[in-house]
C-alpha cells in the first residue's frame, strides 16, 4: 500500500495495511515462550510417563486442540469479550449449580457434567469467566473501589468459589478466588480493606477447619509434619523431596531418575512432575525451566502495561497473576513449603482440561495485545 494511502487511512480512522501474520492476531513472542515450555514438557513427560510414546502423543493432541482454542479466542476483539463477560459468568454459575444437582462423581468428587459425547468440568470455565466478570464490573466503577463495590465484588468472587469448594475441589476453588481477587487488587483496593479482609480470613480459620473434609485436614497436617506418617499420608511429599535433593546441581540425566522409574514417586506425570524434572536435570535444569516461565510472565506483564482500557488492563493483569500462582503453588507443594492442593504445573503436567483453560487465557491476552496494535473496524 502506498505511503500516502496508509497515512490517509490513519487520519480517517481506517486500519493500516496489515501483513497476513498480523491479521492472525497472534503475539509471536508469547507463542514462542509457550512452545518452548511445551517442548520441555514433552521431553520430561516421556520420562515421567514410563517412556510410553502413546502418552506423549495423547498430550501432543491435547496441546494441538488447546492451541486451536487459543488462536480462535485471539481473533475475538476485546470489546466483544467485555460485552459477553456477564453472560459467561452467569452461564458458568448455572453449570456449577447443575453439577451440584446432576454432576458425575469420580474419585470422591462431584465435578463433571456428562453431555453425552463428552464430559465437561464447568469449574474450569469459571477460571476465565470470574475474572472477566470482575473486570467488567470494576471497569465501570470509580477507583479506588469503595465499600459498596468491594462488597459486590466479594459476592461475585465467593459465589463460584464456594460452589467449587463444595464439590470438593480446593485447588480450583483457590485459583478462581485468586483470579477474582487479583482484579480487585489491581483496581486499587485500599490497604485498609486488605488488612480487614486478612483479619476476617484469620478469624474464620477455625470455621474453615471445621468444614474441611478429613483428607483435606490430613494434607494440612502432613504439610506441617510429613514424618508423622512417612509410609502413609506423608509419603508423597517425602518422596518428592528425596527426588529433588538427589538431582543435585546437574541431575542424574534424562530417563535416569530412580525415584520416578522405580515408582517411588506417586503422581509423577501430573502434580509431581516438577520433582521428576528436578531429579533428572538438577538445579540448573530447574532454573532453565523457571527461566521460560519468567519469560512468559514478563511478556504477559508487557501486555498488561500496553492495554488500552481499564477492562483490558484488569483482565490481563488477573490472568497473569493467576498463571504465576499456578507456578508458585505447584512448585511450592512439590518442594514442601505449601500443602498439597492438587494444582498442576501449568502446561507441563499431563492432562488436557487445565491446558485448554490456560491457553484460552493466553488467547485473551493475545487478543488484548494484537487488537491494540492493529485495530479492526
Tab-separated table of C-alpha atoms in Angstrom:
chain	number	residue	atom	x	y	z
A	1	UNK	CA	0.000	0.000	0.000
A	2	UNK	CA	1.439	3.415	-0.926
A	3	UNK	CA	2.584	5.574	1.949
A	4	UNK	CA	0.064	8.337	1.164
A	5	UNK	CA	-2.842	5.882	1.290
A	6	UNK	CA	-1.655	4.469	4.600
A	7	UNK	CA	-1.401	7.986	6.089
A	8	UNK	CA	-4.892	8.822	4.779
A	9	UNK	CA	-6.306	5.639	6.344
A	10	UNK	CA	-4.795	6.574	9.679
A	11	UNK	CA	-6.304	10.059	9.511
A	12	UNK	CA	-9.837	8.829	8.716
A	13	UNK	CA	-9.601	6.023	11.289
A	14	UNK	CA	-9.240	3.061	8.904
A	15	UNK	CA	-6.807	0.305	9.892
A	16	UNK	CA	-3.351	0.437	8.306
A	17	UNK	CA	-2.269	-2.240	5.870
A	18	UNK	CA	-1.642	-5.471	7.753
A	19	UNK	CA	0.645	-8.349	6.918
A	20	UNK	CA	-1.171	-11.687	6.922
A	21	UNK	CA	0.796	-12.710	10.032
A	22	UNK	CA	-0.564	-9.629	11.826
A	23	UNK	CA	-4.133	-10.483	10.822
A	24	UNK	CA	-3.793	-13.770	12.740
A	25	UNK	CA	-3.770	-11.724	15.984
A	26	UNK	CA	-1.054	-13.897	17.469
A	27	UNK	CA	1.525	-12.417	19.840
A	28	UNK	CA	4.587	-14.183	18.448
A	29	UNK	CA	6.995	-13.667	21.405
A	30	UNK	CA	4.377	-15.101	23.755
A	31	UNK	CA	3.697	-18.018	21.404
A	32	UNK	CA	7.449	-18.728	21.207
A	33	UNK	CA	7.624	-18.932	25.009
A	34	UNK	CA	4.599	-21.231	25.186
A	35	UNK	CA	6.006	-23.563	22.511
A	36	UNK	CA	9.398	-23.697	24.264
A	37	UNK	CA	7.656	-24.647	27.511
A	38	UNK	CA	5.514	-27.252	25.744
A	39	UNK	CA	8.605	-28.775	24.128
A	40	UNK	CA	10.295	-29.134	27.517
A	41	UNK	CA	7.054	-30.641	28.867
A	42	UNK	CA	7.001	-33.354	26.181
A	43	UNK	CA	10.616	-34.301	26.946
A	44	UNK	CA	10.044	-34.770	30.672
A	45	UNK	CA	6.612	-36.350	30.151
A	46	UNK	CA	8.190	-39.123	28.070
A	47	UNK	CA	10.379	-39.971	31.055
A	48	UNK	CA	7.728	-39.477	33.740
A	49	UNK	CA	5.166	-41.454	31.732
A	50	UNK	CA	7.302	-44.597	31.703
A	51	UNK	CA	8.824	-43.964	28.232
A	52	UNK	CA	5.483	-44.633	26.568
A	53	UNK	CA	5.213	-42.818	23.266
A	54	UNK	CA	1.395	-43.005	23.226
A	55	UNK	CA	1.309	-40.883	26.424
A	56	UNK	CA	3.309	-38.149	24.695
A	57	UNK	CA	1.191	-38.386	21.531
A	58	UNK	CA	-2.047	-38.035	23.520
A	59	UNK	CA	-0.667	-34.971	25.279
A	60	UNK	CA	0.513	-33.541	21.944
A	61	UNK	CA	-3.012	-33.967	20.573
A	62	UNK	CA	-4.410	-32.064	23.558
A	63	UNK	CA	-1.810	-29.367	23.040
A	64	UNK	CA	-2.883	-29.018	19.398
A	65	UNK	CA	-6.528	-28.672	20.468
A	66	UNK	CA	-5.621	-26.097	23.137
A	67	UNK	CA	-3.536	-24.072	20.659
A	68	UNK	CA	-6.527	-24.089	18.289
A	69	UNK	CA	-8.779	-22.748	21.065
A	70	UNK	CA	-6.185	-20.073	21.859
A	71	UNK	CA	-5.989	-18.999	18.201
A	72	UNK	CA	-9.776	-18.752	17.872
A	73	UNK	CA	-10.145	-16.676	21.058
A	74	UNK	CA	-7.287	-14.383	19.960
A	75	UNK	CA	-9.415	-13.363	16.944
A	76	UNK	CA	-12.215	-12.032	19.187
A	77	UNK	CA	-11.978	-8.299	19.799
A	78	UNK	CA	-11.691	-7.321	23.498
A	79	UNK	CA	-14.877	-5.243	23.248
A	80	UNK	CA	-16.800	-8.430	22.411
A	81	UNK	CA	-15.133	-10.249	25.321
A	82	UNK	CA	-16.234	-7.394	27.559
A	83	UNK	CA	-19.808	-7.437	26.240
A	84	UNK	CA	-20.223	-11.172	26.853
A	85	UNK	CA	-18.492	-11.269	30.266
A	86	UNK	CA	-21.755	-11.202	32.331
A	87	UNK	CA	-23.284	-13.872	30.071
A	88	UNK	CA	-20.295	-16.189	30.507
A	89	UNK	CA	-20.271	-15.628	34.260
A	90	UNK	CA	-23.978	-16.408	34.548
A	91	UNK	CA	-23.600	-19.496	32.361
A	92	UNK	CA	-20.702	-20.703	34.496
A	93	UNK	CA	-22.741	-20.277	37.698
A	94	UNK	CA	-25.683	-22.180	36.197
A	95	UNK	CA	-23.423	-25.046	35.111
A	96	UNK	CA	-21.857	-25.211	38.592
A	97	UNK	CA	-25.381	-25.434	40.045
A	98	UNK	CA	-26.155	-28.229	37.558
A	99	UNK	CA	-23.059	-30.096	38.763
A	100	UNK	CA	-24.377	-29.929	42.330
A	101	UNK	CA	-27.691	-31.469	41.185
A	102	UNK	CA	-26.772	-33.959	38.454
A	103	UNK	CA	-22.959	-33.995	38.262
A	104	UNK	CA	-20.996	-37.222	37.958
A	105	UNK	CA	-18.873	-38.345	40.890
A	106	UNK	CA	-15.320	-39.537	40.310
A	107	UNK	CA	-12.661	-40.250	42.972
A	108	UNK	CA	-14.946	-38.879	45.666
A	109	UNK	CA	-15.610	-35.530	43.965
A	110	UNK	CA	-18.713	-34.384	42.063
A	111	UNK	CA	-17.136	-32.163	39.382
A	112	UNK	CA	-18.290	-33.343	35.946
A	113	UNK	CA	-21.290	-32.916	33.677
A	114	UNK	CA	-21.932	-35.713	31.182
A	115	UNK	CA	-23.046	-34.130	27.885
A	116	UNK	CA	-23.449	-37.482	26.136
A	117	UNK	CA	-20.458	-37.294	23.808
A	118	UNK	CA	-18.085	-35.620	26.237
A	119	UNK	CA	-17.666	-34.970	29.950
A	120	UNK	CA	-17.304	-31.305	30.877
A	121	UNK	CA	-15.872	-29.705	34.038
A	122	UNK	CA	-17.619	-26.308	34.439
A	123	UNK	CA	-15.219	-25.166	37.168
A	124	UNK	CA	-12.505	-24.797	34.503
A	125	UNK	CA	-14.706	-22.307	32.654
A	126	UNK	CA	-15.064	-20.170	35.779
A	127	UNK	CA	-11.274	-19.683	35.922
A	128	UNK	CA	-11.841	-17.299	32.996
A	129	UNK	CA	-15.433	-16.146	33.426
A	130	UNK	CA	-14.900	-14.968	37.033
A	131	UNK	CA	-12.036	-12.512	36.308
A	132	UNK	CA	-13.861	-11.412	33.131
A	133	UNK	CA	-16.962	-10.580	35.192
A	134	UNK	CA	-14.950	-8.773	37.883
A	135	UNK	CA	-13.082	-6.760	35.229
A	136	UNK	CA	-16.400	-5.882	33.538
A	137	UNK	CA	-17.845	-4.704	36.860
A	138	UNK	CA	-14.816	-2.785	38.112
A	139	UNK	CA	-14.246	-1.112	34.727
A	140	UNK	CA	-17.432	0.908	35.239
A	141	UNK	CA	-16.698	1.844	38.863
A	142	UNK	CA	-14.599	4.658	40.358
A	143	UNK	CA	-11.107	3.912	41.632
A	144	UNK	CA	-10.115	3.061	44.242
A	145	UNK	CA	-13.181	0.854	44.887
A	146	UNK	CA	-15.347	1.874	47.832
A	147	UNK	CA	-17.067	-0.371	50.365
A	148	UNK	CA	-20.152	-0.997	48.211
A	149	UNK	CA	-18.053	-2.017	45.192
A	150	UNK	CA	-15.872	-4.243	47.374
A	151	UNK	CA	-18.992	-5.911	48.785
A	152	UNK	CA	-20.454	-6.605	45.334
A	153	UNK	CA	-17.103	-7.879	44.058
A	154	UNK	CA	-16.812	-10.148	47.096
A	155	UNK	CA	-20.171	-11.743	46.316
A	156	UNK	CA	-19.180	-12.240	42.673
A	157	UNK	CA	-15.973	-13.982	43.762
A	158	UNK	CA	-17.438	-16.092	46.562
A	159	UNK	CA	-20.379	-17.472	44.560
A	160	UNK	CA	-18.367	-19.685	42.156
A	161	UNK	CA	-15.544	-20.234	44.670
A	162	UNK	CA	-17.810	-21.761	47.322
A	163	UNK	CA	-19.726	-23.848	44.761
A	164	UNK	CA	-16.430	-25.347	43.517
A	165	UNK	CA	-15.141	-25.902	47.066
A	166	UNK	CA	-18.361	-27.811	47.777
A	167	UNK	CA	-17.597	-30.390	45.028
A	168	UNK	CA	-14.895	-30.619	46.638
A	169	UNK	CA	-12.070	-29.132	44.537
A	170	UNK	CA	-9.999	-26.865	46.764
A	171	UNK	CA	-7.244	-26.333	44.180
A	172	UNK	CA	-9.599	-24.961	41.507
A	173	UNK	CA	-11.606	-23.008	44.097
A	174	UNK	CA	-8.382	-21.366	45.265
A	175	UNK	CA	-7.379	-20.418	41.704
A	176	UNK	CA	-10.825	-18.974	40.908
A	177	UNK	CA	-10.742	-16.948	44.132
A	178	UNK	CA	-7.237	-15.679	43.333
A	179	UNK	CA	-8.260	-14.665	39.782
A	180	UNK	CA	-11.192	-12.624	41.095
A	181	UNK	CA	-9.239	-11.121	43.982
A	182	UNK	CA	-6.456	-10.103	41.583
A	183	UNK	CA	-8.909	-7.900	39.662
A	184	UNK	CA	-9.978	-6.232	42.899
A	185	UNK	CA	-6.360	-5.662	43.963
A	186	UNK	CA	-5.325	-4.275	40.565
A	187	UNK	CA	-8.313	-1.921	40.648
A	188	UNK	CA	-6.603	-0.128	43.528
A	189	UNK	CA	-8.098	-1.789	46.612
A	190	UNK	CA	-7.077	0.213	49.684
A	191	UNK	CA	-4.606	-1.406	52.109
A	192	UNK	CA	-7.105	-0.844	54.919
A	193	UNK	CA	-9.566	-3.145	53.151
A	194	UNK	CA	-6.817	-5.705	52.500
A	195	UNK	CA	-5.860	-5.700	56.190
A	196	UNK	CA	-9.518	-6.038	57.209
A	197	UNK	CA	-10.053	-8.959	54.793
A	198	UNK	CA	-6.888	-10.659	56.076
A	199	UNK	CA	-8.099	-10.280	59.663
A	200	UNK	CA	-11.521	-11.655	58.696
A	201	UNK	CA	-9.893	-14.620	56.962
A	202	UNK	CA	-7.785	-15.307	60.043
A	203	UNK	CA	-10.844	-15.163	62.287
A	204	UNK	CA	-12.683	-17.637	60.034
A	205	UNK	CA	-9.866	-20.204	60.007
A	206	UNK	CA	-11.427	-22.328	62.809
A	207	UNK	CA	-14.724	-22.398	60.909
A	208	UNK	CA	-12.957	-23.367	57.677
A	209	UNK	CA	-11.060	-26.114	59.511
A	210	UNK	CA	-14.359	-27.492	60.844
A	211	UNK	CA	-15.905	-27.512	57.338
A	212	UNK	CA	-12.940	-29.254	55.679
A	213	UNK	CA	-13.081	-32.940	54.771
A	214	UNK	CA	-10.890	-35.381	56.676
A	215	UNK	CA	-8.472	-35.867	53.759
A	216	UNK	CA	-8.093	-32.082	53.447
A	217	UNK	CA	-7.194	-31.783	57.138
A	218	UNK	CA	-4.692	-34.628	56.644
A	219	UNK	CA	-2.988	-32.698	53.848
A	220	UNK	CA	-2.516	-29.691	56.094
A	221	UNK	CA	-1.235	-31.818	58.990
A	222	UNK	CA	1.164	-33.705	56.710
A	223	UNK	CA	2.443	-30.385	55.340
A	224	UNK	CA	3.358	-29.368	58.893
A	225	UNK	CA	4.911	-32.736	59.799
A	226	UNK	CA	5.152	-35.306	56.947
A	227	UNK	CA	7.449	-37.540	59.039
A	228	UNK	CA	4.491	-38.281	61.336
A	229	UNK	CA	3.273	-40.872	58.792
A	230	UNK	CA	6.190	-41.495	56.365
A	231	UNK	CA	4.685	-44.609	54.760
A	232	UNK	CA	1.132	-43.290	54.565
A	233	UNK	CA	-0.172	-39.754	54.299
A	234	UNK	CA	3.282	-38.146	54.313
A	235	UNK	CA	4.679	-40.480	51.629
A	236	UNK	CA	4.064	-38.154	48.643
A	237	UNK	CA	5.897	-35.135	49.956
A	238	UNK	CA	8.796	-37.128	51.472
A	239	UNK	CA	9.465	-38.970	48.178
A	240	UNK	CA	9.169	-35.709	46.271
A	241	UNK	CA	11.815	-34.008	48.406
A	242	UNK	CA	14.113	-37.054	48.092
A	243	UNK	CA	13.787	-36.896	44.280
A	244	UNK	CA	14.568	-33.173	44.160
A	245	UNK	CA	17.513	-33.452	46.552
A	246	UNK	CA	19.023	-36.438	44.737
A	247	UNK	CA	19.116	-34.457	41.482
A	248	UNK	CA	21.838	-32.181	42.841
A	249	UNK	CA	23.265	-29.447	40.643
A	250	UNK	CA	23.313	-31.232	37.272
A	251	UNK	CA	20.736	-34.014	37.731
A	252	UNK	CA	21.002	-37.753	37.058
A	253	UNK	CA	20.317	-37.392	33.357
A	254	UNK	CA	17.276	-37.809	31.146
A	255	UNK	CA	15.498	-41.166	31.731
A	256	UNK	CA	17.864	-41.893	34.649
A	257	UNK	CA	15.669	-40.767	37.558
A	258	UNK	CA	15.487	-43.618	40.058
A	259	UNK	CA	12.724	-42.145	42.224
A	260	UNK	CA	10.349	-41.937	39.261
A	261	UNK	CA	11.365	-45.014	37.244
A	262	UNK	CA	11.387	-47.301	40.281
A	263	UNK	CA	7.911	-45.917	41.110
A	264	UNK	CA	8.769	-44.427	44.493
A	265	UNK	CA	7.267	-41.094	43.390
A	266	UNK	CA	3.442	-41.067	43.089
A	267	UNK	CA	1.591	-38.819	40.595
A	268	UNK	CA	4.887	-38.351	38.770
A	269	UNK	CA	3.352	-37.383	35.417
A	270	UNK	CA	0.777	-34.970	36.841
A	271	UNK	CA	1.045	-32.891	40.023
A	272	UNK	CA	4.593	-34.028	40.950
A	273	UNK	CA	6.215	-33.867	37.509
A	274	UNK	CA	8.441	-30.996	38.702
A	275	UNK	CA	10.133	-33.457	41.087
A	276	UNK	CA	10.912	-35.761	38.132
A	277	UNK	CA	12.346	-32.801	36.222
A	278	UNK	CA	14.492	-31.772	39.200
A	279	UNK	CA	15.832	-35.294	39.703
A	280	UNK	CA	16.853	-35.742	36.058
A	281	UNK	CA	18.003	-32.207	35.170
A	282	UNK	CA	19.117	-30.887	38.572
A	283	UNK	CA	19.138	-27.342	39.861
A	284	UNK	CA	20.446	-25.897	36.583
A	285	UNK	CA	17.671	-27.567	34.617
A	286	UNK	CA	15.060	-26.236	37.053
A	287	UNK	CA	16.478	-22.734	36.665
A	288	UNK	CA	16.189	-23.114	32.888
A	289	UNK	CA	12.550	-24.230	33.168
A	290	UNK	CA	11.751	-21.376	35.546
A	291	UNK	CA	13.519	-19.044	33.115
A	292	UNK	CA	10.992	-19.997	30.404
A	293	UNK	CA	8.166	-19.304	32.848
A	294	UNK	CA	9.789	-15.953	33.700
A	295	UNK	CA	9.944	-15.025	30.008
A	296	UNK	CA	6.228	-15.836	29.569
A	297	UNK	CA	5.310	-13.842	32.671
A	298	UNK	CA	7.433	-10.917	31.505
A	299	UNK	CA	5.665	-10.851	28.148
A	300	UNK	CA	2.280	-11.050	29.906
A	301	UNK	CA	3.154	-8.064	32.121
A	302	UNK	CA	4.212	-6.160	28.989
A	303	UNK	CA	0.744	-6.829	27.535
A	304	UNK	CA	-0.850	-5.600	30.784
A	305	UNK	CA	1.105	-2.342	30.602
A	306	UNK	CA	0.235	-1.856	26.924
A	307	UNK	CA	-3.520	-2.496	27.388
A	308	UNK	CA	-5.574	0.452	26.196
A	309	UNK	CA	-8.550	0.481	28.579
A	310	UNK	CA	-9.415	-0.371	32.164
A	311	UNK	CA	-11.240	-3.626	31.370
A	312	UNK	CA	-8.318	-4.953	29.321
A	313	UNK	CA	-5.748	-3.970	31.971
A	314	UNK	CA	-7.689	-5.572	34.828
A	315	UNK	CA	-8.449	-8.783	32.925
A	316	UNK	CA	-4.948	-9.252	31.503
A	317	UNK	CA	-3.438	-8.493	34.918
A	318	UNK	CA	-5.674	-11.039	36.646
A	319	UNK	CA	-4.843	-13.761	34.101
A	320	UNK	CA	-1.128	-13.060	34.521
A	321	UNK	CA	-1.334	-13.213	38.314
A	322	UNK	CA	-3.298	-16.479	38.116
A	323	UNK	CA	-0.626	-18.044	35.864
A	324	UNK	CA	2.043	-17.011	38.372
A	325	UNK	CA	0.015	-18.521	41.236
A	326	UNK	CA	-0.239	-21.800	39.270
A	327	UNK	CA	3.560	-21.990	39.109
A	328	UNK	CA	4.142	-20.864	42.693
A	329	UNK	CA	1.609	-23.241	44.274
A	330	UNK	CA	2.671	-26.322	42.296
A	331	UNK	CA	6.412	-25.870	42.846
A	332	UNK	CA	5.734	-24.847	46.458
A	333	UNK	CA	3.783	-28.021	47.261
A	334	UNK	CA	6.310	-30.244	45.443
A	335	UNK	CA	9.274	-28.866	47.441
A	336	UNK	CA	7.251	-28.959	50.676
A	337	UNK	CA	6.682	-25.301	51.537
A	338	UNK	CA	2.919	-25.430	50.772
A	339	UNK	CA	0.207	-28.048	51.429
A	340	UNK	CA	-0.709	-30.419	48.584
A	341	UNK	CA	-3.818	-28.936	46.931
A	342	UNK	CA	-3.845	-30.655	43.538
A	343	UNK	CA	-2.711	-27.770	41.331
A	344	UNK	CA	-0.835	-28.962	38.182
A	345	UNK	CA	2.392	-27.445	36.877
A	346	UNK	CA	0.960	-25.250	34.088
A	347	UNK	CA	1.438	-26.625	30.553
A	348	UNK	CA	3.837	-29.311	31.833
A	349	UNK	CA	1.702	-31.706	33.908
A	350	UNK	CA	-0.115	-34.460	31.995
A	351	UNK	CA	-3.772	-33.666	31.298
A	352	UNK	CA	-5.843	-31.666	28.870
A	353	UNK	CA	-8.517	-29.775	30.801
A	354	UNK	CA	-6.297	-27.252	32.544
A	355	UNK	CA	-4.163	-26.917	29.398
A	356	UNK	CA	-7.177	-25.829	27.323
A	357	UNK	CA	-8.210	-23.326	30.004
A	358	UNK	CA	-4.703	-21.896	30.319
A	359	UNK	CA	-4.217	-21.446	26.579
A	360	UNK	CA	-7.698	-19.946	26.279
A	361	UNK	CA	-6.492	-17.357	28.805
A	362	UNK	CA	-3.399	-16.723	26.685
A	363	UNK	CA	-5.744	-16.290	23.708
A	364	UNK	CA	-7.445	-13.458	25.626
A	365	UNK	CA	-4.055	-11.863	26.333
A	366	UNK	CA	-3.128	-12.092	22.646
A	367	UNK	CA	-6.453	-10.544	21.668
A	368	UNK	CA	-5.832	-7.602	24.015
A	369	UNK	CA	-2.295	-7.094	22.707
A	370	UNK	CA	-2.822	-7.510	18.964
A	371	UNK	CA	-6.130	-5.644	18.661
A	372	UNK	CA	-4.442	-2.707	20.390
A	373	UNK	CA	-1.712	-2.550	17.761
A	374	UNK	CA	-3.844	-3.411	14.751
A	375	UNK	CA	-7.398	-2.231	15.454
A	376	UNK	CA	-10.119	-3.763	13.310
A	377	UNK	CA	-13.222	-1.990	12.046
